[in-house]
Amino acid sequence: MGEHLVAPEPDVDLRHHGDAEVVPGLLDFAVNVRTGTPPPWLAERIAASVGDLAAYPDPGPARAAVAQRHRRDPGEVLLTAGAAEAFVLLARVLRPRRAVVVHPQFTEPEAALRAAGHPVERLVLPPDFVLDPAAVPADADLVMVGNPTNPTSVLHPAATLAALARPGRTLVVDEAFADCVPGEPESLSARADLPGLVVIRSLTKTWGLAGLRAGYLLAAPDAVRALADAQPLWSVSTPALVAARECSTPHAVAEADAWARRLAADRAGFAAALSGLGLRVTPEAAASFLLVRFPGAHRLRADLRDRGIAVRRGDTFPGLGTDWLRIAVRDSETNSRMTRTLAELL
Ligand SMILES: Cc1ncc(COP(=O)(O)O)c(C=O)c1O
């Protein structure tokens, strides 16, 4: 069971993100964007769209491509300026009486709700962050959860999340890291049958497009219409729409899947190496990062920084503290460099 906590004022800096931890010259284990991205074929197509910038953006082709990729109708798709815009649109449109955010998770969903004036209740899962659907209050009419979750890397079973959907409740599942999981077996993106479900996806992480602002949400057509009405006109630029279209083709999905398989192997090796050094690695990691616990981890973070390596602090995530760090999984050679440095420091 998780710990319930009404947090009247944020007790942590919800607006702290991993990019603040990386300064030029540091080896980056802090930000979860895949290295070596965007791939050249994608960068070329985005660059080619510059010739079309005189016209206002037309989301039609991207919407159709995203719908096909997730076996949904185009009317169930809303393109957004990254997942971040989707959180803001939901906060603007919904009038929750009891909003519950499952933590530890990415802090922007809670920050967006608060910025829109909604009280937020936290369901803080204890380590190892397994979600019991019964821990979510039955009368919560808005539930926000990540899958796989940042920063825990925990992947909740689709059945667990599906059990949270019900009439009268909006269930928001942030799947910004779903394509880290080969075959995406726990994704709810194709589940048009679940009442009140909103799935949020991002192109930022897997495709290396943090600076472009490209993402989308999948929901019932009436929800999509209401959210679209709250969206600034032409919010998603033509290059971002080209990216959404190109990243939804079977070719792109297969490329992401092949990467996810390599990631799984690199992650397993890295997790074993870190465990061997005495760090407690949160088990069952499914995303492109590991959450580790070590007494005095905040000092280790400072020492790593002195050695030219950036990792993500854990203490700005509700439910974690100064003993936690999030470490991105890189290729095996880069991971080994991190392991060697850690071995020297420990
Ligand atoms: C879990 C999660 N969701 C969403 C986002 C935001 O993604 P986007 O760049 O698409 O706004 C992030 C970025 O760190 C994230 O970690």
XYZ file of C-alpha atoms and ligand atoms in Angstrom, residues 81-85 87 106 150 174 176-177 201-205 210 213-215, ligand 1:
36
model
C 4.115 20.406 -28.337
C 5.684 17.549 -26.384
C 4.100 15.600 -23.560
C 4.538 18.730 -21.451
C 1.823 20.543 -23.396
C -0.230 17.972 -19.085
C 7.903 13.005 -13.389
C 10.428 8.186 -14.439
C 2.240 9.056 -19.256
C 6.830 9.036 -22.579
C 9.199 6.058 -22.113
C 3.377 9.900 -25.626
C 6.557 11.814 -26.424
C 9.050 11.802 -29.279
C 11.658 13.476 -27.082
C 13.448 10.524 -25.534
C 13.807 17.474 -26.917
C 8.688 19.751 -28.873
C 6.775 16.839 -30.350
C 4.337 14.490 -28.658
C 8.028 10.774 -17.789
C 8.118 11.985 -18.645
N 7.035 12.417 -19.288
C 7.089 13.489 -20.090
C 8.242 14.211 -20.250
C 8.229 15.432 -21.107
O 8.363 15.057 -22.439
P 8.281 16.120 -23.598
O 9.671 16.528 -23.940
O 7.614 15.371 -24.711
O 7.474 17.281 -23.130
C 9.406 13.815 -19.601
C 10.663 14.583 -19.750
O 11.572 14.471 -18.970
C 9.331 12.666 -18.773
O 10.407 12.238 -18.110
